[in-house]
């Protein structure tokens, strides 16, 4: 074919296609080299995981390749700035690509060196070495052939830039696009959408994220998939530890004693507790269904005396259960609640949720102690939200995730299928199980836009007056009915479950991911005033263990934390395991003499607090002291620190120690 004849393919299209294909191909070669260089020869990465990591890596590279082309895609179609004619514009484009290649090749070279030295992928944490620049530079110079590597880097940049120049000259041999305005407009629209899809990375509401690389518990599979340049920029907000190791060592003795560490060692900072089965542990292997209830504030429920009859079914179920009525989540927010409930470590990161922090992805999740159990996670929407997928798949062995796209039920709103249908979809899976299972269900319907499905015709809306709603914890009628609908969904779930064989041998665990602060309305007369004045309404939630054939009903008023839930569940079973988190078994009497809950509000200046039955000590992370507040007072916002200095000093030290160790544990409690 004569290359001077008009072609249907525009020059910029032709250039982009070849550039992206070569870009991805080089990325695959680099990943294969990485896998060869650092893979365990005795236990190599299985072929299917290698293939999946290469495919996932190609998607990361597609994003990066398109981002590197973005200036040309925006400007390369104009005569003045086209790269397909000799002149200044082409030379400037070559300078751009030389800079791109310099950065990307450098990132891959540093990644190889970083992994060989530390066994982890390049991230923004490498910038921490700059705080000891002399030592770091000396280590690099003495360890690596810096001169030869610099020469390789420069030659590689020159070679790739020369290749791009050749591609530009080759493409310029072809005639440009010749079509009418409407065809050109359509082409531009399709091109923009295709490029945005490539950058987005997946056919989903949520974009491709670093957490998608942790699709397996095999850390090396993630290392192969991740692109070092993207990973570096993705982790830029996590560049420096926020704790002092000296402060951690100073806090260690008190926290080690509080946790019951078997062999305390302030030098190694050992937090391991080797847990043995109790004498009254379950015989056999009952199932566990652990349910996160969205925004399930205690003061809004009938369980705590709310007169609007919000949760009649849940209230009756709780009275037939083991019920802890003083449980507090460490924080307000679903992502933080999921992280803390599973990891056993409060999410104290002040910059963003720890589920988004690659350095905190490795956690000690006690669900793994349930050996021989099938493990499932159900969510009406997607686990890509807030990078929760990375925490789940990295840390729970053999986990199967059920999410949007895998259900037969219709989508209800932005949060996926309705909570009723989520429960029923889970029930269908449970009844087919042949062996023991541990499943987590994350609800989301009790959340704006408060959508109640039209299909649920037996759920009757109520319409109390605005004055009644405000007096009893609700801002509006749609919020009130949504909360009632949660109770309806739980009832439908239990009705369906009772008909199945698994029901009698299952422990159902219900608790809130967090509460909701009473703003512009009152918490009602049936809970302490501290819930209103000290914001505890946003972190207080019921915790119920329901198993009518396995557990005798009991009510406990001991102060409890969301991070205690998994240790308490595990304590019921005939299990031996290691607990490395901050949670403790609420049914272990050894700890009853010292029970408290920790709270943190990262978005409110880093406010932290610690509370027991009587007192709540609150301070800002950046301050040296705070205030002591009476939990049972009718004026709880009055600071009592000057009246009770010994209590204030004791709780302040407890709070400082606990926060410091929690901050350290975010990135040091991992491992199974």
XYZ file of C-alpha atoms in Angstrom:
672
model
C 0.000 0.000 0.000
C 1.273 3.469 -0.858
C 1.887 5.224 2.464
C 1.067 8.622 0.892
C -2.542 7.635 0.184
C -5.176 8.926 2.659
C -5.859 6.481 5.474
C -8.903 6.069 7.661
C -6.727 5.903 10.784
C -5.632 9.327 12.077
C -1.928 9.773 12.712
C -2.428 10.417 16.425
C -4.459 7.207 16.686
C -1.766 5.210 14.940
C 0.943 6.673 17.168
C -1.077 6.073 20.338
C -1.848 2.448 19.451
C 1.774 1.527 18.782
C 3.066 3.499 21.769
C 0.613 1.879 24.204
C 1.231 -1.638 22.879
C 4.987 -1.231 23.238
C 4.557 0.437 26.647
C 2.501 -2.516 27.939
C 4.817 -5.083 26.354
C 7.843 -3.519 28.057
C 5.929 -3.529 31.336
C 5.232 -7.243 30.992
C 8.906 -7.929 30.287
C 9.930 -5.919 33.344
C 7.443 -7.826 35.520
C 8.710 -11.151 34.220
C 12.222 -9.994 35.044
C 11.051 -8.959 38.517
C 9.352 -12.314 39.085
C 12.474 -14.155 37.931
C 14.827 -12.066 40.039
C 12.897 -12.111 43.298
C 10.589 -15.128 43.140
C 11.090 -17.973 45.576
C 12.812 -20.662 43.541
C 11.715 -23.364 45.974
C 8.107 -22.166 45.983
C 7.538 -20.178 42.771
C 4.490 -18.044 42.144
C 1.778 -20.344 40.709
C 1.183 -19.878 36.995
C -2.398 -18.669 37.367
C -1.339 -16.022 39.884
C 1.527 -14.901 37.666
C -0.842 -14.595 34.705
C -3.374 -12.636 36.754
C -0.659 -10.315 38.099
C 0.673 -9.700 34.589
C -2.816 -8.903 33.326
C -3.489 -6.609 36.262
C -0.090 -4.993 35.779
C -0.935 -4.361 32.129
C -3.992 -2.418 33.270
C -1.844 -0.306 35.584
C 0.559 0.265 32.701
C -2.299 1.187 30.370
C -3.289 3.912 32.812
C 0.275 5.181 33.126
C 0.847 5.038 29.374
C -2.296 7.057 28.681
C -1.374 9.582 31.375
C 2.065 10.020 29.796
C 0.338 10.617 26.449
C -2.287 12.983 27.837
C -0.553 16.244 26.740
C -0.101 14.911 23.195
C -3.674 13.611 23.052
C -4.874 17.083 24.010
C -2.530 19.139 21.800
C -1.100 16.831 19.151
C -4.021 17.268 16.764
C -3.316 20.941 16.101
C -1.052 22.058 13.259
C 1.097 24.249 15.496
C 1.761 21.503 18.048
C 1.678 18.340 15.945
C 4.565 15.930 16.493
C 4.262 14.597 12.948
C 6.125 17.413 11.219
C 9.774 18.353 11.520
C 10.273 21.440 13.637
C 10.228 22.865 17.149
C 7.010 21.106 18.204
C 8.458 17.652 17.516
C 11.644 18.490 19.417
C 9.637 19.681 22.409
C 7.565 16.500 22.360
C 10.756 14.448 22.357
C 11.974 16.379 25.382
C 8.677 15.540 27.098
C 9.024 11.831 26.354
C 12.660 11.858 27.461
C 11.555 13.244 30.817
C 8.762 10.671 31.068
C 11.145 7.817 30.316
C 13.744 9.196 32.716
C 11.232 9.160 35.563
C 9.714 5.772 34.733
C 12.987 3.942 34.157
C 14.395 5.461 37.329
C 11.335 4.276 39.278
C 11.767 0.715 38.005
C 15.482 0.692 38.808
C 14.865 2.013 42.316
C 12.042 -0.501 42.701
C 14.362 -3.405 41.937
C 16.938 -2.076 44.394
C 14.302 -1.303 47.029
C 12.805 -4.786 46.779
C 16.180 -6.492 46.932
C 16.983 -4.497 50.067
C 13.669 -4.509 51.959
C 11.493 -7.073 50.198
C 8.705 -4.548 49.551
C 7.616 -2.551 46.514
C 8.722 1.008 45.998
C 6.407 3.469 47.743
C 6.596 7.004 49.016
C 8.032 5.643 52.264
C 11.384 5.642 50.440
C 11.412 9.398 51.080
C 11.983 8.614 54.762
C 15.574 7.798 53.817
C 16.055 11.471 52.995
C 15.824 12.290 56.686
C 19.180 10.515 57.067
C 20.594 11.545 53.722
C 24.299 11.026 54.469
C 23.830 7.479 55.755
C 21.358 6.580 53.017
C 23.572 7.916 50.252
C 26.542 6.089 51.679
C 24.600 2.838 51.838
C 23.461 3.199 48.212
C 26.951 4.074 46.962
C 28.578 1.165 48.785
C 25.883 -1.378 47.878
C 25.094 -0.689 44.229
C 27.251 0.041 41.131
C 25.866 3.565 40.905
C 28.068 4.632 37.987
C 27.124 1.674 35.782
C 23.451 1.938 36.710
C 23.448 5.639 35.826
C 24.937 4.802 32.432
C 22.298 2.107 31.860
C 19.591 4.576 32.870
C 20.843 7.276 30.487
C 21.260 4.846 27.576
C 17.775 3.412 28.170
C 16.237 6.876 28.149
C 18.110 7.748 24.950
C 17.114 4.471 23.269
C 13.418 4.852 24.063
C 13.413 8.517 23.034
C 15.094 7.550 19.750
C 12.387 4.913 19.294
C 9.631 7.498 19.814
C 11.323 9.828 17.308
C 11.358 6.994 14.788
C 7.696 6.259 15.478
C 6.842 9.914 14.876
C 8.683 9.898 11.538
C 7.010 6.631 10.496
C 3.540 7.904 11.385
C 4.157 11.177 9.540
C 4.483 9.198 6.291
C 0.770 8.516 6.399
C -1.820 11.023 5.297
C -3.914 12.637 7.979
C -7.566 12.208 8.829
C -9.981 13.380 6.162
C -13.637 13.468 7.176
C -16.509 15.815 7.851
C -17.099 17.659 11.079
C -19.643 15.235 12.488
C -17.404 12.212 11.922
C -14.501 14.067 13.451
C -16.610 15.085 16.448
C -17.778 11.505 16.910
C -14.199 10.258 16.670
C -13.040 12.755 19.288
C -15.869 11.780 21.636
C -15.182 8.054 21.312
C -11.460 8.674 21.766
C -11.961 10.699 24.935
C -14.280 8.075 26.420
C -11.868 5.260 25.548
C -8.934 7.132 27.107
C -10.913 7.894 30.261
C -11.945 4.246 30.528
C -8.320 3.169 30.156
C -7.269 5.568 32.902
C -10.214 4.529 35.107
C -8.992 0.968 34.682
C -12.158 -1.094 35.102
C -15.843 -1.375 34.244
C -16.980 -0.289 37.685
C -18.089 2.703 39.679
C -14.685 2.664 41.343
C -11.355 3.062 39.530
C -8.470 0.621 39.469
C -6.577 1.072 42.729
C -3.462 -0.256 44.387
C -5.677 -2.450 46.609
C -6.772 -4.433 43.530
C -3.235 -5.830 43.397
C -3.941 -7.602 46.694
C -6.387 -10.038 45.120
C -4.575 -12.920 46.824
C -2.961 -13.565 50.200
C 0.279 -14.066 48.231
C 2.192 -10.797 48.760
C 4.559 -11.505 45.872
C 1.631 -11.659 43.442
C 0.791 -8.083 44.450
C 4.438 -7.044 44.125
C 4.518 -8.335 40.543
C 1.300 -6.522 39.628
C 1.995 -3.096 41.111
C 3.531 -0.357 38.993
C 6.253 1.335 41.076
C 5.680 4.845 39.711
C 1.919 4.714 40.343
C 2.446 3.078 43.727
C 4.848 5.847 44.701
C 2.325 8.569 43.934
C -0.581 6.579 45.435
C 1.283 6.459 48.749
C 2.469 10.065 48.842
C 0.182 10.906 51.768
C 1.843 8.196 53.878
C 5.463 9.285 53.734
C 6.440 9.436 57.383
C 5.670 7.514 60.545
C 3.598 9.643 62.900
C 4.788 7.913 66.066
C 8.093 8.066 67.909
C 9.614 4.665 68.562
C 10.920 5.995 71.891
C 7.356 6.929 72.860
C 6.173 3.450 71.829
C 8.792 1.821 74.052
C 7.825 4.101 76.933
C 4.147 3.177 76.523
C 4.863 -0.514 76.026
C 4.875 -1.803 79.655
C 1.429 -0.383 80.460
C -0.186 -1.548 77.219
C 1.481 -4.972 77.336
C 0.034 -5.459 80.823
C -3.381 -4.205 79.696
C -3.426 -6.641 76.755
C -2.040 -9.560 78.774
C 1.061 -10.121 76.628
C 2.573 -13.536 77.417
C 6.231 -12.566 77.249
C 6.641 -8.785 77.442
C 9.745 -7.442 75.734
C 10.112 -3.679 75.308
C 13.096 -4.172 73.032
C 11.326 -6.279 70.402
C 7.912 -4.719 71.147
C 6.243 -8.103 71.320
C 2.443 -7.874 71.562
C 1.616 -11.537 70.924
C -0.854 -13.381 73.143
C -1.124 -17.131 72.667
C -4.776 -17.898 73.297
C -5.919 -21.345 74.391
C -9.514 -22.677 74.385
C -11.646 -22.131 77.480
C -13.060 -25.037 79.426
C -16.587 -24.087 78.327
C -15.719 -23.580 74.641
C -18.096 -24.879 71.978
C -17.804 -28.499 71.026
C -17.564 -29.021 67.292
C -17.412 -26.198 64.754
C -20.432 -23.889 64.803
C -20.753 -21.340 62.023
C -20.359 -17.570 62.427
C -22.319 -14.856 60.621
C -20.870 -11.463 61.547
C -23.062 -8.514 60.506
C -21.984 -4.885 60.255
C -25.146 -2.781 60.608
C -24.804 0.567 58.866
C -24.997 3.610 61.206
C -26.700 1.556 63.923
C -26.736 4.038 66.818
C -27.832 2.623 70.133
C -29.942 5.645 71.113
C -32.087 5.262 67.974
C -33.087 1.673 68.825
C -35.982 0.391 70.905
C -33.350 -1.586 72.785
C -32.355 1.604 74.617
C -35.915 2.781 75.131
C -36.538 4.901 72.056
C -40.341 5.410 72.118
C -40.733 5.522 68.311
C -40.703 1.694 68.051
C -37.788 1.632 65.633
C -36.432 -1.867 66.236
C -38.992 -4.160 67.892
C -37.581 -7.315 66.320
C -33.928 -6.556 67.050
C -34.840 -5.618 70.616
C -36.563 -8.936 71.271
C -33.688 -10.821 69.621
C -31.133 -8.999 71.802
C -32.998 -10.020 74.936
C -32.617 -13.652 73.809
C -28.883 -13.140 73.200
C -25.637 -12.226 74.842
C -25.930 -8.450 74.699
C -23.224 -5.888 75.471
C -24.903 -2.535 75.967
C -21.818 -0.324 76.365
C -19.881 -0.957 73.180
C -18.207 1.960 71.417
C -16.615 2.077 68.007
C -13.222 3.826 68.019
C -14.328 6.214 65.299
C -17.155 7.453 63.140
C -17.008 6.146 59.562
C -17.635 2.852 57.806
C -14.184 2.295 56.292
C -12.544 2.836 59.674
C -15.119 0.569 61.326
C -14.500 -2.266 58.873
C -10.744 -1.935 59.333
C -10.857 -1.834 63.134
C -13.432 -4.600 63.512
C -11.380 -6.998 61.393
C -7.821 -6.009 62.330
C -8.349 -5.405 66.033
C -6.471 -2.115 65.746
C -8.157 1.320 65.943
C -7.764 3.285 62.726
C -5.865 6.228 64.190
C -4.462 7.527 60.913
C -5.156 11.263 60.880
C -4.493 11.660 57.145
C -6.875 9.144 55.600
C -8.488 5.814 56.387
C -5.962 3.033 56.943
C -7.715 0.857 54.373
C -6.275 3.295 51.808
C -2.756 3.078 53.229
C -0.624 0.419 51.473
C 1.679 0.287 54.499
C -1.253 -0.825 56.693
C -2.637 -3.487 54.350
C -1.000 -6.364 56.245
C -3.035 -7.159 59.382
C -3.548 -10.016 61.828
C -7.228 -10.883 61.229
C -8.515 -13.441 63.733
C -10.949 -14.909 61.216
C -7.936 -16.918 60.030
C -7.946 -18.753 63.371
C -11.060 -20.578 62.167
C -9.206 -23.331 60.317
C -11.247 -25.514 58.010
C -13.966 -22.875 57.670
C -15.206 -21.464 54.381
C -14.974 -17.690 54.495
C -17.262 -15.237 52.687
C -17.767 -11.479 52.619
C -21.082 -10.057 51.422
C -21.677 -6.442 50.451
C -24.519 -4.980 48.395
C -22.152 -2.709 46.473
C -18.430 -3.034 45.819
C -15.461 -3.740 48.114
C -13.336 -1.496 45.896
C -14.907 1.348 47.846
C -12.276 2.850 50.206
C -9.840 0.105 49.106
C -11.483 -2.314 51.551
C -10.840 -5.129 49.063
C -7.103 -4.899 49.703
C -7.515 -5.378 53.456
C -9.920 -8.293 52.958
C -8.173 -10.338 50.292
C -4.691 -9.731 51.643
C -5.497 -10.870 55.158
C -8.291 -13.457 55.107
C -7.205 -16.802 53.683
C -9.492 -18.313 51.069
C -11.989 -15.455 51.259
C -14.743 -15.338 48.645
C -16.202 -11.886 48.079
C -19.838 -11.523 47.018
C -20.593 -8.053 45.651
C -22.490 -6.144 42.974
C -22.608 -8.100 39.762
C -22.712 -11.478 41.522
C -26.325 -11.326 42.739
C -29.623 -12.081 41.034
C -31.371 -9.334 43.038
C -31.864 -5.945 41.367
C -29.759 -2.915 42.223
C -31.568 -0.688 44.694
C -29.503 2.503 44.677
C -25.899 3.716 44.733
C -25.106 1.237 47.535
C -26.085 -1.787 45.438
C -28.841 -4.250 46.286
C -31.127 -3.680 49.277
C -30.119 -4.992 52.689
C -33.069 -7.404 52.723
C -31.949 -8.910 49.443
C -28.340 -8.930 50.638
C -29.370 -11.022 53.643
C -31.452 -13.349 51.484
C -28.654 -13.733 48.922
C -26.325 -14.670 51.782
C -28.877 -17.124 53.143
C -28.993 -18.875 49.758
C -25.222 -19.341 49.926
C -25.284 -20.534 53.552
C -27.865 -23.253 52.978
C -25.671 -24.841 50.314
C -22.645 -25.066 52.615
C -21.430 -28.570 53.418
C -19.015 -27.609 56.175
C -18.468 -24.860 58.760
C -18.309 -21.265 57.562
C -17.396 -17.803 58.825
C -19.161 -15.054 56.899
C -19.211 -11.283 57.168
C -22.187 -9.264 55.912
C -21.784 -5.507 55.482
C -25.095 -3.682 55.195
C -25.388 -0.179 53.741
C -29.073 0.696 53.315
C -29.375 2.847 56.461
C -27.581 5.603 54.622
C -28.561 8.443 52.353
C -30.494 8.375 50.045
C -32.464 6.075 52.426
C -33.997 4.090 49.563
C -36.682 1.593 50.595
C -37.465 -0.820 47.718
C -40.936 -0.676 46.243
C -40.997 -4.499 46.234
C -41.229 -4.595 50.044
C -44.943 -3.822 50.173
C -45.344 -5.408 53.609
C -43.085 -2.757 55.120
C -45.364 0.081 56.136
C -44.033 3.619 56.314
C -44.811 5.707 59.372
C -44.993 9.486 59.593
C -44.395 10.866 63.105
C -44.381 14.614 63.522
C -41.118 16.470 63.082
C -41.221 17.407 66.757
C -41.471 13.726 67.766
C -38.619 12.802 65.456
C -36.325 15.558 66.739
C -37.084 14.694 70.354
C -36.084 11.070 69.848
C -32.973 11.104 67.721
C -34.069 11.553 64.113
C -33.575 14.478 61.764
C -36.246 13.533 59.218
C -38.905 10.948 58.467
C -36.933 9.233 55.686
C -34.056 8.594 58.108
C -36.515 7.235 60.667
C -38.166 4.830 58.207
C -34.769 3.726 56.900
C -33.743 2.819 60.438
C -37.003 0.889 60.870
C -36.324 -0.841 57.557
C -33.044 -2.161 58.952
C -35.025 -3.925 61.672
C -37.369 -5.282 58.996
C -34.402 -6.638 57.022
C -32.931 -8.380 60.059
C -36.303 -9.950 60.784
C -36.639 -11.231 57.210
C -33.124 -12.668 57.431
C -33.850 -14.505 60.671
C -37.176 -15.795 59.314
C -35.375 -17.268 56.306
C -32.439 -18.594 58.349
C -34.663 -20.408 60.862
C -35.985 -22.560 58.024
C -32.489 -23.791 57.174
C -30.429 -26.594 58.671
C -27.481 -24.309 59.449
C -29.447 -22.043 61.820
C -29.219 -24.101 65.023
C -25.436 -24.407 64.670
C -24.692 -20.752 63.925
C -23.662 -17.742 66.014
C -25.152 -14.558 64.547
C -23.211 -11.443 65.520
C -24.781 -8.003 65.100
C -23.185 -4.620 65.758
C -22.917 -1.195 64.165
C -20.042 -0.072 61.999
C -20.511 3.214 63.880
C -23.307 5.390 65.205
C -24.721 8.729 64.107
C -24.206 11.986 65.945
C -27.358 13.754 67.092
C -27.104 17.138 65.379
C -30.028 19.545 65.320
C -32.094 17.120 67.382
C -31.952 15.283 70.700
C -30.734 11.795 71.582
C -33.868 11.330 73.679
C -34.386 10.927 77.413
C -33.393 7.258 77.700
C -29.616 7.461 77.247
C -27.022 9.469 79.191
C -26.727 13.160 78.381
C -23.079 12.493 77.501
C -24.287 10.853 74.288
C -25.467 14.289 73.177
C -22.970 16.700 74.689
C -19.819 14.582 74.220
C -20.722 13.151 70.767
C -20.893 9.565 72.031
C -24.030 9.039 69.981
C -21.740 8.776 66.947
C -19.746 5.846 68.357
C -22.145 3.913 70.608
C -23.799 0.814 69.134
C -25.363 -2.441 70.374
C -23.333 -5.654 70.204
C -25.352 -8.880 70.164
C -24.361 -12.566 69.966
C -27.473 -14.519 68.951
C -27.428 -18.331 68.964
C -30.535 -19.667 70.727
C -29.338 -23.288 70.573
C -25.774 -22.506 71.664
C -25.737 -19.482 74.001
C -27.700 -18.593 77.127
C -29.060 -15.027 77.172
C -27.073 -12.538 79.229
C -26.656 -8.780 79.415
C -23.322 -7.114 80.181
C -22.774 -3.454 80.951
C -18.962 -3.582 80.882
C -17.283 -0.971 78.692
C -16.382 -2.543 75.365
C -14.814 -1.585 72.047
C -15.478 -2.642 68.485
C -11.950 -4.087 68.355
C -12.978 -6.558 71.109
C -15.620 -8.219 68.931
C -13.496 -10.752 67.048
C -11.501 -11.825 70.152
C -14.827 -12.312 71.955
C -16.223 -14.435 69.117
C -13.040 -16.509 68.921
C -13.143 -17.006 72.693
C -16.378 -18.984 72.364
C -14.747 -21.581 70.119
C -12.365 -24.452 70.655
C -9.464 -22.562 69.067
C -5.792 -21.965 69.748
C -4.466 -18.844 68.058
C -2.218 -15.808 68.357
C -3.746 -12.384 68.900
C -1.486 -9.516 67.812
C -4.118 -6.772 67.814
C -5.416 -4.412 70.502
C -8.709 -6.210 71.138
C -9.499 -8.428 74.149
C -12.100 -11.097 74.897
C -15.047 -9.418 76.634
C -15.987 -12.738 78.271
C -12.531 -13.267 79.775
C -12.801 -12.262 83.453
C -9.030 -11.583 83.648
C -9.607 -8.201 82.047
C -12.742 -7.066 83.868
C -10.820 -4.958 86.382
C -9.667 -2.660 83.565
C -12.181 -2.078 80.798
C -12.175 1.071 78.689
C -12.881 2.200 75.139
C -10.793 4.465 72.921
C -12.240 7.084 70.554
C -10.748 9.272 67.850
C -12.159 11.950 65.564
C -9.481 12.429 62.870
C -11.480 15.110 61.073
C -11.891 17.228 64.187
C -8.315 18.231 64.811
C -7.276 14.751 65.864
C -9.449 14.584 68.986
C -8.780 11.416 70.993
C -10.494 10.078 74.086
C -10.707 7.219 76.532
C -13.786 6.276 78.571
C -14.971 3.838 81.181
C -18.330 3.598 82.953
C -17.770 6.798 84.897
C -15.352 9.103 83.103
C -14.383 10.276 79.621
C -11.005 11.945 79.118
C -10.663 13.943 75.870
C -7.744 15.813 74.334
C -6.247 16.808 70.994
C -3.329 14.723 69.721
C -1.252 17.888 69.395
C -1.954 19.099 72.947
C -0.336 18.103 76.221
C -3.545 17.832 78.218
C -7.303 17.807 77.846
C -10.459 17.564 79.922
C -12.123 15.034 82.216
C -15.883 14.621 81.878
C -18.435 12.851 84.062
C -20.319 10.255 81.997
C -23.271 10.171 84.386
C -23.693 13.893 84.918
C -26.615 15.933 83.623
C -24.005 18.514 82.617
C -21.339 16.200 81.164
C -19.557 18.896 79.166
C -18.224 20.518 82.359
C -14.512 19.746 82.744
C -13.831 18.000 86.062
C -10.060 17.628 85.687
C -9.273 20.192 88.388
C -11.658 18.474 90.822
C -10.256 14.995 90.174
C -6.596 15.500 89.189
C -5.539 11.920 89.998
C -8.205 10.425 87.737
C -7.409 12.967 85.011
C -3.669 12.241 85.146
C -4.216 8.485 85.115
C -6.598 8.558 82.169
C -4.458 11.045 80.261
C -1.487 8.699 80.520
C -3.629 5.715 79.533
C -4.908 7.649 76.544
C -1.451 8.761 75.425
C -0.045 5.251 75.776
C -2.957 3.648 73.972
C -2.934 6.114 71.080
C 0.841 5.856 70.638
C 0.820 2.057 70.544
C -2.242 1.991 68.255
C -0.442 4.273 65.803
C 2.531 1.907 65.830
C 0.336 -1.188 65.526
C -1.300 0.046 62.306
C 1.803 -1.068 60.436
C 3.284 -3.606 62.866
C 0.518 -6.040 63.840
C 0.426 -7.948 60.542
C 1.041 -11.620 59.972
C -1.078 -14.641 60.536
